[in-house]
Amino acid sequence: MLIEAKDAINALNYSGAITILTTQVSASSQAKLEFKEALASAYAGQCGLNFASFVNGLASATSGSAFRLVMNPFVGVVVDSPSCLQSLNLMETIGTTESRTTNQNAFVSVVGMVLMGSQTRVSSDVTPTNGDGTIDADVCAMSNDDIDRVILGFGFMSKNFSALSTAQLGSTSQTSITDSITQCSAVAGSTCEIIDPAEITDPLRDVMRDLLNTIEYGVGSVVTNGDPLLIPGACP
């Protein structure tokens, strides 16, 4: 069944792979590492991830804020952000960041980017269906459910970011994303590596909305010139 599931993933038939791995294999097989990794890959694909294409796009980028960089691959693309969260939560059952392999953590970091990027596109670029690259919705008005997915994606990304190299991401993307992680932590006054929904607070939601509404880090128009003191209040 694992071979059939991987064949389905390679054929971009993610729902078929998920069906195989969740309904056609035994519970004992589902608990095995290789089955968990395959299912996590299928959920990530259903979310919208094409790993090679996504990472190559980051590596070749020459400009862009962190959120623009991770959102742009999903312009004009059908996405399912909650599937990314299923993928990430499944990876957590394999082990913590400290106990997983570098390759596993690199995958988790990328899926975190896809979660935050796909949800940002869905929430900020709504017309036409699947977006066109123009921000036409107010990120400051994002629902708690939507901003929570961005926060969790950001958390998984940043918590595992050290597993990704400059060679994989390119200097522009690595710098932009690193800057966003630094500023989020500076504004929040604590870590932004939140991966448990129960740990999300209203102040953190405000921080993420503010960060999204800046031009340097997000998809908005508020200019901060790199000053973290100007990020709070970016959303009126």
PDB file of C-alpha atoms in Angstrom:
ATOM      1  CA  MET A   1       0.000   0.000   0.000  1.00  0.00           C
ATOM      2  CA  LEU A   2       2.878   2.375   0.703  1.00  0.00           C
ATOM      3  CA  ILE A   3       4.120   2.044  -2.865  1.00  0.00           C
ATOM      4  CA  GLU A   4       0.632   2.729  -4.217  1.00  0.00           C
ATOM      5  CA  ALA A   5       0.317   5.784  -1.972  1.00  0.00           C
ATOM      6  CA  LYS A   6       3.683   7.160  -3.084  1.00  0.00           C
ATOM      7  CA  ASP A   7       2.713   6.567  -6.718  1.00  0.00           C
ATOM      8  CA  ALA A   8      -0.456   8.571  -6.101  1.00  0.00           C
ATOM      9  CA  ILE A   9       1.568  11.396  -4.535  1.00  0.00           C
ATOM     10  CA  ASN A  10       3.955  11.431  -7.496  1.00  0.00           C
ATOM     11  CA  ALA A  11       0.920  11.621  -9.784  1.00  0.00           C
ATOM     12  CA  LEU A  12      -0.355  14.595  -7.713  1.00  0.00           C
ATOM     13  CA  ASN A  13      -3.353  12.513  -6.632  1.00  0.00           C
ATOM     14  CA  TYR A  14      -3.100  13.620  -3.031  1.00  0.00           C
ATOM     15  CA  SER A  15      -6.640  12.742  -2.002  1.00  0.00           C
ATOM     16  CA  GLY A  16      -6.132   9.251  -3.383  1.00  0.00           C
ATOM     17  CA  ALA A  17      -2.921   8.857  -1.399  1.00  0.00           C
ATOM     18  CA  ILE A  18      -4.648  10.078   1.754  1.00  0.00           C
ATOM     19  CA  THR A  19      -7.463   7.580   1.236  1.00  0.00           C
ATOM     20  CA  ILE A  20      -4.990   4.726   0.848  1.00  0.00           C
ATOM     21  CA  LEU A  21      -2.957   5.685   3.900  1.00  0.00           C
ATOM     22  CA  THR A  22      -5.906   6.349   6.201  1.00  0.00           C
ATOM     23  CA  THR A  23      -8.390   3.656   5.188  1.00  0.00           C
ATOM     24  CA  GLN A  24      -6.559   0.846   3.429  1.00  0.00           C
ATOM     25  CA  VAL A  25      -3.677   0.099   5.789  1.00  0.00           C
ATOM     26  CA  SER A  26      -3.658  -1.289   9.305  1.00  0.00           C
ATOM     27  CA  ALA A  27      -3.301   0.846  12.412  1.00  0.00           C
ATOM     28  CA  SER A  28       0.090  -0.696  13.059  1.00  0.00           C
ATOM     29  CA  SER A  29       1.265   0.313   9.579  1.00  0.00           C
ATOM     30  CA  GLN A  30      -0.114   3.829  10.004  1.00  0.00           C
ATOM     31  CA  ALA A  31       2.076   4.174  13.099  1.00  0.00           C
ATOM     32  CA  LYS A  32       5.267   3.429  11.157  1.00  0.00           C
ATOM     33  CA  LEU A  33       7.603   6.290  10.268  1.00  0.00           C
ATOM     34  CA  GLU A  34       7.532   5.816   6.497  1.00  0.00           C
ATOM     35  CA  PHE A  35       3.721   5.782   6.458  1.00  0.00           C
ATOM     36  CA  LYS A  36       3.541   8.935   8.592  1.00  0.00           C
ATOM     37  CA  GLU A  37       6.013  10.733   6.333  1.00  0.00           C
ATOM     38  CA  ALA A  38       4.066   9.722   3.229  1.00  0.00           C
ATOM     39  CA  LEU A  39       0.768  10.875   4.729  1.00  0.00           C
ATOM     40  CA  ALA A  40       2.312  14.174   5.826  1.00  0.00           C
ATOM     41  CA  SER A  41       3.576  14.659   2.270  1.00  0.00           C
ATOM     42  CA  ALA A  42       0.114  13.922   0.868  1.00  0.00           C
ATOM     43  CA  TYR A  43      -1.549  16.417   3.199  1.00  0.00           C
ATOM     44  CA  ALA A  44       1.059  19.042   2.290  1.00  0.00           C
ATOM     45  CA  GLY A  45       0.395  18.421  -1.396  1.00  0.00           C
ATOM     46  CA  GLN A  46      -3.336  18.755  -0.854  1.00  0.00           C
ATOM     47  CA  CYS A  47      -2.619  22.039   0.903  1.00  0.00           C
ATOM     48  CA  GLY A  48      -0.867  23.295  -2.235  1.00  0.00           C
ATOM     49  CA  LEU A  49       2.796  22.365  -1.806  1.00  0.00           C
ATOM     50  CA  ASN A  50       4.996  21.312  -4.678  1.00  0.00           C
ATOM     51  CA  PHE A  51       8.208  21.075  -2.654  1.00  0.00           C
ATOM     52  CA  ALA A  52      10.760  21.443  -5.440  1.00  0.00           C
ATOM     53  CA  SER A  53       8.880  24.238  -7.179  1.00  0.00           C
ATOM     54  CA  PHE A  54       8.297  26.138  -3.929  1.00  0.00           C
ATOM     55  CA  VAL A  55      11.900  25.955  -2.717  1.00  0.00           C
ATOM     56  CA  ASN A  56      13.297  26.748  -6.171  1.00  0.00           C
ATOM     57  CA  GLY A  57      11.064  29.812  -6.294  1.00  0.00           C
ATOM     58  CA  LEU A  58      12.439  31.020  -2.972  1.00  0.00           C
ATOM     59  CA  ALA A  59      16.007  30.343  -4.086  1.00  0.00           C
ATOM     60  CA  SER A  60      15.608  32.371  -7.283  1.00  0.00           C
ATOM     61  CA  ALA A  61      13.835  35.351  -5.693  1.00  0.00           C
ATOM     62  CA  THR A  62      15.677  38.670  -5.820  1.00  0.00           C
ATOM     63  CA  SER A  63      13.256  40.798  -3.807  1.00  0.00           C
ATOM     64  CA  GLY A  64      10.144  40.622  -1.672  1.00  0.00           C
ATOM     65  CA  SER A  65       8.978  40.611   1.925  1.00  0.00           C
ATOM     66  CA  ALA A  66       8.764  37.314   3.777  1.00  0.00           C
ATOM     67  CA  PHE A  67       5.009  37.075   3.435  1.00  0.00           C
ATOM     68  CA  ARG A  68       5.071  38.083  -0.231  1.00  0.00           C
ATOM     69  CA  LEU A  69       7.676  35.433  -0.938  1.00  0.00           C
ATOM     70  CA  VAL A  70       5.682  32.627   0.663  1.00  0.00           C
ATOM     71  CA  MET A  71       2.325  33.863  -0.668  1.00  0.00           C
ATOM     72  CA  ASN A  72       3.166  34.430  -4.335  1.00  0.00           C
ATOM     73  CA  PRO A  73       3.435  30.730  -5.275  1.00  0.00           C
ATOM     74  CA  PHE A  74      -0.267  30.357  -4.429  1.00  0.00           C
ATOM     75  CA  VAL A  75      -1.618  33.154  -6.606  1.00  0.00           C
ATOM     76  CA  GLY A  76      -4.045  31.563  -9.043  1.00  0.00           C
ATOM     77  CA  VAL A  77      -3.721  28.230  -7.257  1.00  0.00           C
ATOM     78  CA  VAL A  78      -6.389  26.218  -5.450  1.00  0.00           C
ATOM     79  CA  VAL A  79      -5.207  25.723  -1.868  1.00  0.00           C
ATOM     80  CA  ASP A  80      -6.472  24.026   1.268  1.00  0.00           C
ATOM     81  CA  SER A  81      -4.610  25.582   4.182  1.00  0.00           C
ATOM     82  CA  PRO A  82      -6.066  23.290   6.892  1.00  0.00           C
ATOM     83  CA  SER A  83      -4.410  20.329   5.146  1.00  0.00           C
ATOM     84  CA  CYS A  84      -1.020  21.930   5.841  1.00  0.00           C
ATOM     85  CA  LEU A  85      -1.880  21.968   9.513  1.00  0.00           C
ATOM     86  CA  GLN A  86      -2.785  18.278   9.334  1.00  0.00           C
ATOM     87  CA  SER A  87       0.608  17.601   7.768  1.00  0.00           C
ATOM     88  CA  LEU A  88       2.429  19.566  10.452  1.00  0.00           C
ATOM     89  CA  ASN A  89       0.545  17.994  13.335  1.00  0.00           C
ATOM     90  CA  LEU A  90       1.324  14.564  11.914  1.00  0.00           C
ATOM     91  CA  MET A  91       5.023  15.426  11.775  1.00  0.00           C
ATOM     92  CA  GLU A  92       4.832  16.365  15.452  1.00  0.00           C
ATOM     93  CA  THR A  93       3.766  12.790  16.231  1.00  0.00           C
ATOM     94  CA  ILE A  94       7.100  11.632  14.786  1.00  0.00           C
ATOM     95  CA  GLY A  95       8.981  13.660  17.371  1.00  0.00           C
ATOM     96  CA  THR A  96       9.968  17.110  18.534  1.00  0.00           C
ATOM     97  CA  THR A  97      12.159  19.451  16.531  1.00  0.00           C
ATOM     98  CA  GLU A  98      15.111  18.378  18.655  1.00  0.00           C
ATOM     99  CA  SER A  99      14.556  14.659  18.014  1.00  0.00           C
ATOM    100  CA  ARG A 100      13.686  14.730  14.302  1.00  0.00           C
ATOM    101  CA  THR A 101      16.204  14.595  11.468  1.00  0.00           C
ATOM    102  CA  THR A 102      17.400  17.691   9.623  1.00  0.00           C
ATOM    103  CA  ASN A 103      15.468  16.629   6.523  1.00  0.00           C
ATOM    104  CA  GLN A 104      12.283  16.176   8.528  1.00  0.00           C
ATOM    105  CA  ASN A 105      12.698  19.601  10.111  1.00  0.00           C
ATOM    106  CA  ALA A 106      13.397  21.184   6.733  1.00  0.00           C
ATOM    107  CA  PHE A 107      10.133  19.697   5.473  1.00  0.00           C
ATOM    108  CA  VAL A 108       8.272  21.015   8.528  1.00  0.00           C
ATOM    109  CA  SER A 109       9.717  24.503   8.070  1.00  0.00           C
ATOM    110  CA  VAL A 110       8.691  24.584   4.408  1.00  0.00           C
ATOM    111  CA  VAL A 111       5.175  23.314   5.150  1.00  0.00           C
ATOM    112  CA  GLY A 112       4.946  26.041   7.798  1.00  0.00           C
ATOM    113  CA  MET A 113       5.773  28.591   5.097  1.00  0.00           C
ATOM    114  CA  VAL A 114       3.143  27.062   2.840  1.00  0.00           C
ATOM    115  CA  LEU A 115       0.541  27.255   5.605  1.00  0.00           C
ATOM    116  CA  MET A 116       1.230  30.930   6.302  1.00  0.00           C
ATOM    117  CA  GLY A 117       1.581  31.771   2.604  1.00  0.00           C
ATOM    118  CA  SER A 118      -1.515  29.954   1.388  1.00  0.00           C
ATOM    119  CA  GLN A 119      -3.665  31.373   4.180  1.00  0.00           C
ATOM    120  CA  THR A 120      -2.335  34.878   3.555  1.00  0.00           C
ATOM    121  CA  ARG A 121      -3.247  34.611  -0.134  1.00  0.00           C
ATOM    122  CA  VAL A 122      -6.716  33.263   0.679  1.00  0.00           C
ATOM    123  CA  SER A 123      -7.357  36.065   3.175  1.00  0.00           C
ATOM    124  CA  SER A 124      -5.777  39.022   1.374  1.00  0.00           C
ATOM    125  CA  ASP A 125      -6.099  38.315  -2.364  1.00  0.00           C
ATOM    126  CA  VAL A 126      -9.678  37.191  -2.852  1.00  0.00           C
ATOM    127  CA  THR A 127     -10.645  38.491  -6.303  1.00  0.00           C
ATOM    128  CA  PRO A 128     -10.849  36.782  -8.710  1.00  0.00           C
ATOM    129  CA  THR A 129     -11.230  33.286  -7.305  1.00  0.00           C
ATOM    130  CA  ASN A 130      -7.758  32.052  -6.259  1.00  0.00           C
ATOM    131  CA  GLY A 131      -6.372  35.606  -6.501  1.00  0.00           C
ATOM    132  CA  ASP A 132      -4.344  37.565  -9.028  1.00  0.00           C
ATOM    133  CA  GLY A 133      -1.452  38.884  -6.950  1.00  0.00           C
ATOM    134  CA  THR A 134      -3.175  42.122  -5.927  1.00  0.00           C
ATOM    135  CA  ILE A 135      -4.009  42.643  -2.264  1.00  0.00           C
ATOM    136  CA  ASP A 136      -7.715  43.467  -2.222  1.00  0.00           C
ATOM    137  CA  ALA A 137      -8.798  42.475   1.298  1.00  0.00           C
ATOM    138  CA  ASP A 138      -7.871  43.966   4.669  1.00  0.00           C
ATOM    139  CA  VAL A 139      -5.436  41.739   6.570  1.00  0.00           C
ATOM    140  CA  CYS A 140      -6.287  43.690   9.709  1.00  0.00           C
ATOM    141  CA  ALA A 141      -9.794  42.221   9.473  1.00  0.00           C
ATOM    142  CA  MET A 142      -8.667  38.594   9.229  1.00  0.00           C
ATOM    143  CA  SER A 143     -10.748  36.288  11.398  1.00  0.00           C
ATOM    144  CA  ASN A 144      -9.178  34.649  14.421  1.00  0.00           C
ATOM    145  CA  ASP A 145      -9.334  31.254  12.710  1.00  0.00           C
ATOM    146  CA  ASP A 146      -7.463  32.582   9.673  1.00  0.00           C
ATOM    147  CA  ILE A 147      -4.829  34.526  11.598  1.00  0.00           C
ATOM    148  CA  ASP A 148      -4.334  31.515  13.882  1.00  0.00           C
ATOM    149  CA  ARG A 149      -3.337  29.427  10.859  1.00  0.00           C
ATOM    150  CA  VAL A 150      -0.838  32.119   9.889  1.00  0.00           C
ATOM    151  CA  ILE A 151       0.545  32.176  13.443  1.00  0.00           C
ATOM    152  CA  LEU A 152       0.904  28.394  13.533  1.00  0.00           C
ATOM    153  CA  GLY A 153       2.528  28.312  10.097  1.00  0.00           C
ATOM    154  CA  PHE A 154       4.931  31.031  11.215  1.00  0.00           C
ATOM    155  CA  GLY A 155       5.646  29.075  14.390  1.00  0.00           C
ATOM    156  CA  PHE A 156       6.422  25.808  12.631  1.00  0.00           C
ATOM    157  CA  MET A 157       8.529  27.658  10.073  1.00  0.00           C
ATOM    158  CA  SER A 158      10.611  29.589  12.581  1.00  0.00           C
ATOM    159  CA  LYS A 159      10.993  26.721  15.059  1.00  0.00           C
ATOM    160  CA  ASN A 160      12.543  24.566  12.327  1.00  0.00           C
ATOM    161  CA  PHE A 161      14.112  27.277  10.168  1.00  0.00           C
ATOM    162  CA  SER A 162      17.697  26.389  11.067  1.00  0.00           C
ATOM    163  CA  ALA A 163      17.290  23.139   9.113  1.00  0.00           C
ATOM    164  CA  LEU A 164      17.197  25.142   5.865  1.00  0.00           C
ATOM    165  CA  SER A 165      20.384  26.517   4.334  1.00  0.00           C
ATOM    166  CA  THR A 166      21.084  29.612   2.265  1.00  0.00           C
ATOM    167  CA  ALA A 167      21.852  27.290  -0.636  1.00  0.00           C
ATOM    168  CA  GLN A 168      18.300  25.949  -0.434  1.00  0.00           C
ATOM    169  CA  LEU A 169      16.507  29.253   0.155  1.00  0.00           C
ATOM    170  CA  GLY A 170      18.698  31.796  -1.602  1.00  0.00           C
ATOM    171  CA  SER A 171      20.128  34.815   0.189  1.00  0.00           C
ATOM    172  CA  THR A 172      17.136  37.093  -0.497  1.00  0.00           C
ATOM    173  CA  SER A 173      14.545  34.708   0.901  1.00  0.00           C
ATOM    174  CA  GLN A 174      16.666  33.683   3.857  1.00  0.00           C
ATOM    175  CA  THR A 175      17.311  37.316   4.799  1.00  0.00           C
ATOM    176  CA  SER A 176      13.670  38.359   4.388  1.00  0.00           C
ATOM    177  CA  ILE A 177      12.353  35.450   6.417  1.00  0.00           C
ATOM    178  CA  THR A 178      15.010  35.834   9.111  1.00  0.00           C
ATOM    179  CA  ASP A 179      14.123  39.524   9.432  1.00  0.00           C
ATOM    180  CA  SER A 180      10.446  38.686   9.865  1.00  0.00           C
ATOM    181  CA  ILE A 181      11.245  36.157  12.591  1.00  0.00           C
ATOM    182  CA  THR A 182      13.433  38.695  14.392  1.00  0.00           C
ATOM    183  CA  GLN A 183      10.820  41.446  14.207  1.00  0.00           C
ATOM    184  CA  CYS A 184       7.957  39.206  15.289  1.00  0.00           C
ATOM    185  CA  SER A 185       9.853  38.187  18.402  1.00  0.00           C
ATOM    186  CA  ALA A 186      10.886  41.792  19.096  1.00  0.00           C
ATOM    187  CA  VAL A 187       7.318  43.067  18.879  1.00  0.00           C
ATOM    188  CA  ALA A 188       5.718  40.155  20.707  1.00  0.00           C
ATOM    189  CA  GLY A 189       8.264  40.426  23.497  1.00  0.00           C
ATOM    190  CA  SER A 190       8.649  36.666  23.384  1.00  0.00           C
ATOM    191  CA  THR A 191       9.007  33.825  20.931  1.00  0.00           C
ATOM    192  CA  CYS A 192       6.799  33.576  17.868  1.00  0.00           C
ATOM    193  CA  GLU A 193       7.484  29.830  17.698  1.00  0.00           C
ATOM    194  CA  ILE A 194       3.924  28.924  18.639  1.00  0.00           C
ATOM    195  CA  ILE A 195       2.799  25.532  17.308  1.00  0.00           C
ATOM    196  CA  ASP A 196       0.024  24.785  19.819  1.00  0.00           C
ATOM    197  CA  PRO A 197      -3.317  26.547  19.142  1.00  0.00           C
ATOM    198  CA  ALA A 198      -3.968  26.652  22.891  1.00  0.00           C
ATOM    199  CA  GLU A 199      -0.981  28.995  23.305  1.00  0.00           C
ATOM    200  CA  ILE A 200      -2.257  31.628  20.862  1.00  0.00           C
ATOM    201  CA  THR A 201      -3.292  34.836  22.616  1.00  0.00           C
ATOM    202  CA  ASP A 202      -5.189  37.895  21.420  1.00  0.00           C
ATOM    203  CA  PRO A 203      -2.052  40.080  21.747  1.00  0.00           C
ATOM    204  CA  LEU A 204      -0.164  37.652  19.485  1.00  0.00           C
ATOM    205  CA  ARG A 205      -3.006  37.817  16.961  1.00  0.00           C
ATOM    206  CA  ASP A 206      -2.647  41.605  16.990  1.00  0.00           C
ATOM    207  CA  VAL A 207       1.119  41.324  16.465  1.00  0.00           C
ATOM    208  CA  MET A 208       0.706  39.037  13.461  1.00  0.00           C
ATOM    209  CA  ARG A 209      -1.973  41.230  11.878  1.00  0.00           C
ATOM    210  CA  ASP A 210       0.286  44.260  12.381  1.00  0.00           C
ATOM    211  CA  LEU A 211       3.256  42.428  10.853  1.00  0.00           C
ATOM    212  CA  LEU A 212       1.132  41.391   7.878  1.00  0.00           C
ATOM    213  CA  ASN A 213       0.071  44.990   7.286  1.00  0.00           C
ATOM    214  CA  THR A 214       3.643  46.264   6.872  1.00  0.00           C
ATOM    215  CA  ILE A 215       5.374  46.643   3.539  1.00  0.00           C
ATOM    216  CA  GLU A 216       8.764  45.347   4.705  1.00  0.00           C
ATOM    217  CA  TYR A 217       7.582  42.063   6.228  1.00  0.00           C
ATOM    218  CA  GLY A 218       3.990  41.509   5.185  1.00  0.00           C
ATOM    219  CA  VAL A 219       1.648  42.334   2.322  1.00  0.00           C
ATOM    220  CA  GLY A 220       0.380  45.711   3.521  1.00  0.00           C
ATOM    221  CA  SER A 221       1.395  49.322   2.972  1.00  0.00           C
ATOM    222  CA  VAL A 222       2.594  50.530   6.386  1.00  0.00           C
ATOM    223  CA  VAL A 223       6.262  51.577   6.284  1.00  0.00           C
ATOM    224  CA  THR A 224       8.373  50.841   9.372  1.00  0.00           C
ATOM    225  CA  ASN A 225      11.910  51.265   7.987  1.00  0.00           C
ATOM    226  CA  GLY A 226      12.876  48.264  10.087  1.00  0.00           C
ATOM    227  CA  ASP A 227      11.862  49.868  13.384  1.00  0.00           C
ATOM    228  CA  PRO A 228       9.990  47.291  15.514  1.00  0.00           C
ATOM    229  CA  LEU A 229       8.435  50.132  17.508  1.00  0.00           C
ATOM    230  CA  LEU A 230       6.448  51.110  14.413  1.00  0.00           C
ATOM    231  CA  ILE A 231       4.937  47.665  13.846  1.00  0.00           C
ATOM    232  CA  PRO A 232       2.396  47.801  16.703  1.00  0.00           C
ATOM    233  CA  GLY A 233      -0.473  49.894  15.444  1.00  0.00           C
ATOM    234  CA  ALA A 234       0.135  49.025  11.787  1.00  0.00           C
ATOM    235  CA  CYS A 235      -3.448  47.834  11.988  1.00  0.00           C
ATOM    236  CA  PRO A 236      -5.664  50.687  13.179  1.00  0.00           C
TER     237      PRO A 236
END
